[in-house]
Coordinates of N, CA, C and O in Angstrom, one line a residue:
X1 N 0.9 -1.2 0.0 CA 0.1 0.0 0.0 C 1.0 1.3 -0.1 O 1.7 1.4 1.0
X2 N 0.7 2.0 -0.9 CA 1.4 3.5 -1.1 C 0.9 4.5 0.0 O -0.3 4.7 0.2
X3 N 1.9 5.2 0.5 CA 1.4 6.3 1.3 C 1.3 7.5 0.4 O 2.5 7.7 -0.1
X4 N 0.5 8.2 0.7 CA 0.4 9.5 0.0 C 1.2 10.5 0.6 O 1.3 10.6 1.7
X5 N 1.8 11.5 0.0 CA 2.6 12.4 0.5 C 1.8 13.4 1.3 O 1.0 13.8 0.9
X6 N 2.2 13.9 2.4 CA 1.9 14.7 3.4 C 1.6 16.2 2.5 O 2.7 16.6 2.1
X7 N 0.6 16.7 2.6 CA 0.3 18.1 2.1 C 1.0 19.2 2.9 O 0.8 19.2 4.2
X8 N 1.9 19.9 2.6 CA 2.4 21.1 3.1 C 1.9 22.5 2.6 O 2.1 22.8 1.2
X9 N 1.3 23.3 3.6 CA 0.8 24.7 3.0 C 2.2 25.5 2.6 O 3.0 25.3 3.1
X10 N 1.7 26.4 1.9 CA 2.7 27.5 1.5 C 3.1 28.2 2.7 O 2.5 29.0 3.5
X11 N 4.4 28.1 3.2 CA 5.1 28.7 4.3 C 4.9 30.3 4.3 O 5.1 30.8 5.5
X12 N 5.0 30.7 3.1 CA 4.8 32.2 2.9 C 3.6 32.8 3.2 O 3.4 34.2 3.4
X13 N 2.5 32.0 3.5 CA 1.1 32.6 3.8 C 1.0 32.8 5.4 O 1.9 32.2 6.0
X14 N 0.1 33.5 5.8 CA -0.2 33.8 7.1 C -1.0 32.6 7.6 O -1.5 31.8 6.8
X15 N -1.0 32.6 9.1 CA -1.4 31.2 9.6 C -3.1 30.7 9.0 O -3.1 29.5 8.6
X16 N -3.8 31.6 9.1 CA -5.4 31.4 8.8 C -5.3 31.1 6.9 O -6.2 30.2 6.9
X17 N -4.4 31.7 6.4 CA -4.5 31.4 4.9 C -4.0 29.9 4.8 O -4.4 29.2 3.9
X18 N -2.9 29.4 5.5 CA -2.4 28.2 5.5 C -3.5 27.2 5.9 O -3.5 26.0 5.5
X19 N -4.3 27.5 7.1 CA -5.3 26.8 7.4 C -6.3 26.4 6.3 O -6.7 25.2 6.0
X20 N -6.7 27.5 5.7 CA -7.8 27.5 4.7 C -7.2 26.5 3.4 O -7.8 25.9 2.9
X21 N -5.9 26.7 3.3 CA -5.4 25.9 2.1 C -5.4 24.6 2.4 O -5.6 23.8 1.5
X22 N -5.0 24.1 3.6 CA -5.1 22.8 3.9 C -6.4 22.1 3.9 O -6.7 20.9 3.4
X23 N -7.4 22.9 4.4 CA -8.6 22.4 4.4 C -9.4 22.3 3.1 O -10.0 21.4 2.7
X24 N -9.0 23.3 2.3 CA -9.5 23.1 0.9 C -8.8 21.8 0.0 O -9.4 21.3 -0.8
X25 N -7.4 21.6 0.3 CA -6.9 20.5 -0.2 C -7.4 19.1 0.1 O -7.6 18.4 -0.6
X26 N -8.0 19.2 1.4 CA -8.7 18.0 1.9 C -10.1 17.9 1.7 O -10.9 17.2 2.0
X27 N -10.6 18.9 0.9 CA -12.0 19.2 0.4 C -13.2 19.2 1.6 O -14.1 18.7 1.5
X28 N -12.7 19.9 2.6 CA -13.8 20.1 3.7 C -14.7 21.3 3.3 O -14.5 22.1 2.3
X29 N -16.1 20.9 3.7 CA -16.9 21.9 3.3 C -16.7 23.4 3.7 O -16.0 23.5 4.6
X30 N -17.2 24.4 2.9 CA -16.9 25.6 3.2 C -17.3 26.3 4.7 O -16.4 26.7 5.6
X31 N -18.5 25.7 5.1 CA -18.9 25.9 6.7 C -18.1 25.3 7.6 O -17.9 25.9 8.6
X32 N -17.6 24.2 7.3 CA -16.7 23.6 8.3 C -15.4 24.4 8.5 O -14.7 24.6 9.5
X33 N -14.9 25.0 7.3 CA -13.7 25.8 7.2 C -14.0 27.0 8.1 O -13.0 27.4 8.9
X34 N -15.0 27.6 7.9 CA -15.4 29.0 8.6 C -15.6 28.4 10.0 O -15.0 29.2 11.0
X35 N -16.0 27.4 10.5 CA -16.0 27.1 11.8 C -14.8 26.6 12.4 O -14.3 27.3 13.5
X36 N -13.9 25.9 11.8 CA -12.6 25.7 12.4 C -11.8 27.0 12.3 O -11.0 27.2 13.4
X37 N -11.9 28.0 11.5 CA -11.1 29.1 11.6 C -11.7 30.0 12.7 O -10.8 30.5 13.3
X38 N -12.9 30.1 12.8 CA -13.2 30.7 13.9 C -12.9 30.2 15.3 O -12.5 30.9 16.1
X39 N -12.7 29.0 15.6 CA -12.4 28.3 16.6 C -10.8 28.6 17.0 O -10.4 29.0 18.0
X40 N -10.0 28.6 15.8 CA -8.6 29.0 15.9 C -8.4 30.5 16.3 O -7.5 30.8 17.2
X41 N -9.1 31.4 15.8 CA -9.1 32.8 16.0 C -9.6 32.9 17.7 O -8.8 33.7 18.2
X42 N -10.4 32.1 18.1 CA -11.0 32.2 19.6 C -9.7 31.9 20.4 O -9.3 32.4 21.4
X43 N -9.1 30.8 20.1 CA -7.8 30.3 20.8 C -6.9 31.2 20.9 O -6.3 31.5 22.0
X44 N -6.5 31.8 19.7 CA -5.5 32.9 19.6 C -5.6 34.2 20.3 O -4.9 34.6 21.3
X45 N -6.9 34.5 20.3 CA -7.5 35.7 21.2 C -7.4 35.5 22.5 O -7.2 36.3 23.4
X46 N -7.9 34.3 23.0 CA -8.0 34.0 24.3 C -6.4 34.0 24.9 O -6.3 34.5 26.1
X47 N -5.5 33.8 24.3 CA -4.1 33.7 24.8 C -3.4 35.0 24.5 O -2.2 35.3 24.7
X48 N -4.0 36.1 24.0 CA -3.7 37.2 23.8 C -2.6 37.7 22.7 O -2.2 38.7 22.6
X49 N -2.7 36.6 21.9 CA -1.8 36.8 20.6 C -0.4 37.3 21.0 O 0.4 37.6 20.3
X50 N 0.1 36.6 22.3 CA 1.4 37.1 22.7 C 2.3 36.3 22.5 O 3.8 36.5 22.6
X51 N 2.0 34.9 22.1 CA 2.8 33.8 21.8 C 2.8 33.3 20.4 O 1.6 33.4 20.0
X52 N 3.9 33.0 19.9 CA 3.7 32.2 18.7 C 3.3 30.8 18.7 O 3.3 30.3 19.7
X53 N 2.5 30.6 17.9 CA 1.6 29.4 17.7 C 2.6 28.2 17.8 O 2.1 27.0 18.4
X54 N 3.9 28.2 17.3 CA 4.6 27.0 17.4 C 5.0 26.8 19.0 O 5.5 25.7 19.1
X55 N 5.2 27.8 19.8 CA 5.4 27.8 21.2 C 4.3 27.3 22.1 O 4.3 27.0 23.3
X56 N 3.1 27.2 21.5 CA 2.0 26.6 22.3 C 1.6 25.1 22.2 O 1.8 24.5 21.1
X57 N 0.9 24.6 23.1 CA 0.8 23.3 23.0 C -0.3 22.7 24.0 O -1.4 23.3 24.0
X58 N 0.0 21.5 24.7 CA -1.1 20.9 25.6 C -1.7 21.9 26.6 O -2.9 22.0 26.8
X59 N -0.7 22.8 27.1 CA -1.2 23.6 28.3 C -2.2 24.6 27.8 O -3.0 24.8 28.6
X60 N -1.8 25.2 26.9 CA -2.7 26.3 26.3 C -4.0 25.9 26.0 O -5.0 26.3 26.1
X61 N -3.9 24.4 25.2 CA -5.2 24.1 24.8 C -6.1 23.7 26.1 O -7.2 23.8 25.9
X62 N -5.5 23.0 27.0 CA -6.2 22.7 28.3 C -6.8 24.1 29.0 O -7.8 24.0 29.5
X63 N -5.9 25.0 28.9 CA -6.5 26.3 29.5 C -7.6 26.9 28.7 O -8.6 27.4 29.3
X64 N -7.6 26.8 27.5 CA -8.5 27.2 26.5 C -10.0 26.4 26.9 O -10.9 27.0 27.1
X65 N -9.7 25.2 26.7 CA -10.9 24.2 27.1 C -11.6 24.4 28.6 O -12.7 24.4 28.5
X66 N -10.8 24.6 29.6 CA -11.1 24.8 31.0 C -12.0 26.3 30.8 O -12.9 26.4 31.7
X67 N -11.4 27.3 30.3 CA -12.1 28.5 29.9 C -13.5 28.4 29.4 O -14.4 28.7 29.9
X68 N -13.6 27.5 28.3 CA -14.9 27.3 27.5 C -15.8 26.5 28.7 O -17.1 26.9 28.6
X69 N -15.2 25.6 29.2 CA -16.4 24.8 30.2 C -16.6 25.7 31.3 O -17.9 25.5 31.7
X70 N -15.7 26.5 31.8 CA -16.1 27.2 33.0 C -17.4 28.4 32.5 O -18.3 28.6 33.3
X71 N -17.3 28.9 31.4 CA -18.3 29.6 30.8 C -19.6 29.0 30.7 O -20.6 29.5 30.7
X72 N -19.3 27.8 30.1 CA -20.6 26.7 29.8 C -21.5 26.6 31.0 O -22.6 26.7 31.2
X73 N -20.7 26.1 32.1 CA -21.3 25.9 33.3 C -21.8 27.2 34.1 O -22.8 27.1 34.6
X74 N -21.3 28.2 33.9 CA -21.8 29.6 34.5 C -23.0 30.1 33.9 O -23.8 30.7 34.4
X75 N -23.0 29.9 32.7 CA -24.1 30.4 31.8 C -25.3 29.5 31.8 O -26.5 29.7 31.8
X76 N -25.1 28.2 32.2 CA -26.2 27.2 32.2 C -26.9 27.2 33.7 O -27.9 26.6 34.0
X77 N -26.3 27.8 34.9 CA -26.9 27.9 36.1 C -28.0 28.8 36.3 O -28.2 29.8 35.7

């Protein structure tokens, strides 16, 4: 079984343009693309855009998800 070469977006593009390029390569629906991009922007804004995306990882994702969960539970009470 042949393995398909992994798609690499154009590194000269901005992050969100790279995300869109990958999503279009994989034939995601336009609405899914919009939703994913919205969540990425929310994640970046939550962290104040102070750190480069390459320097963020598990701890930042956990912090963002905890923030979302706390907001959900406070809104549902």
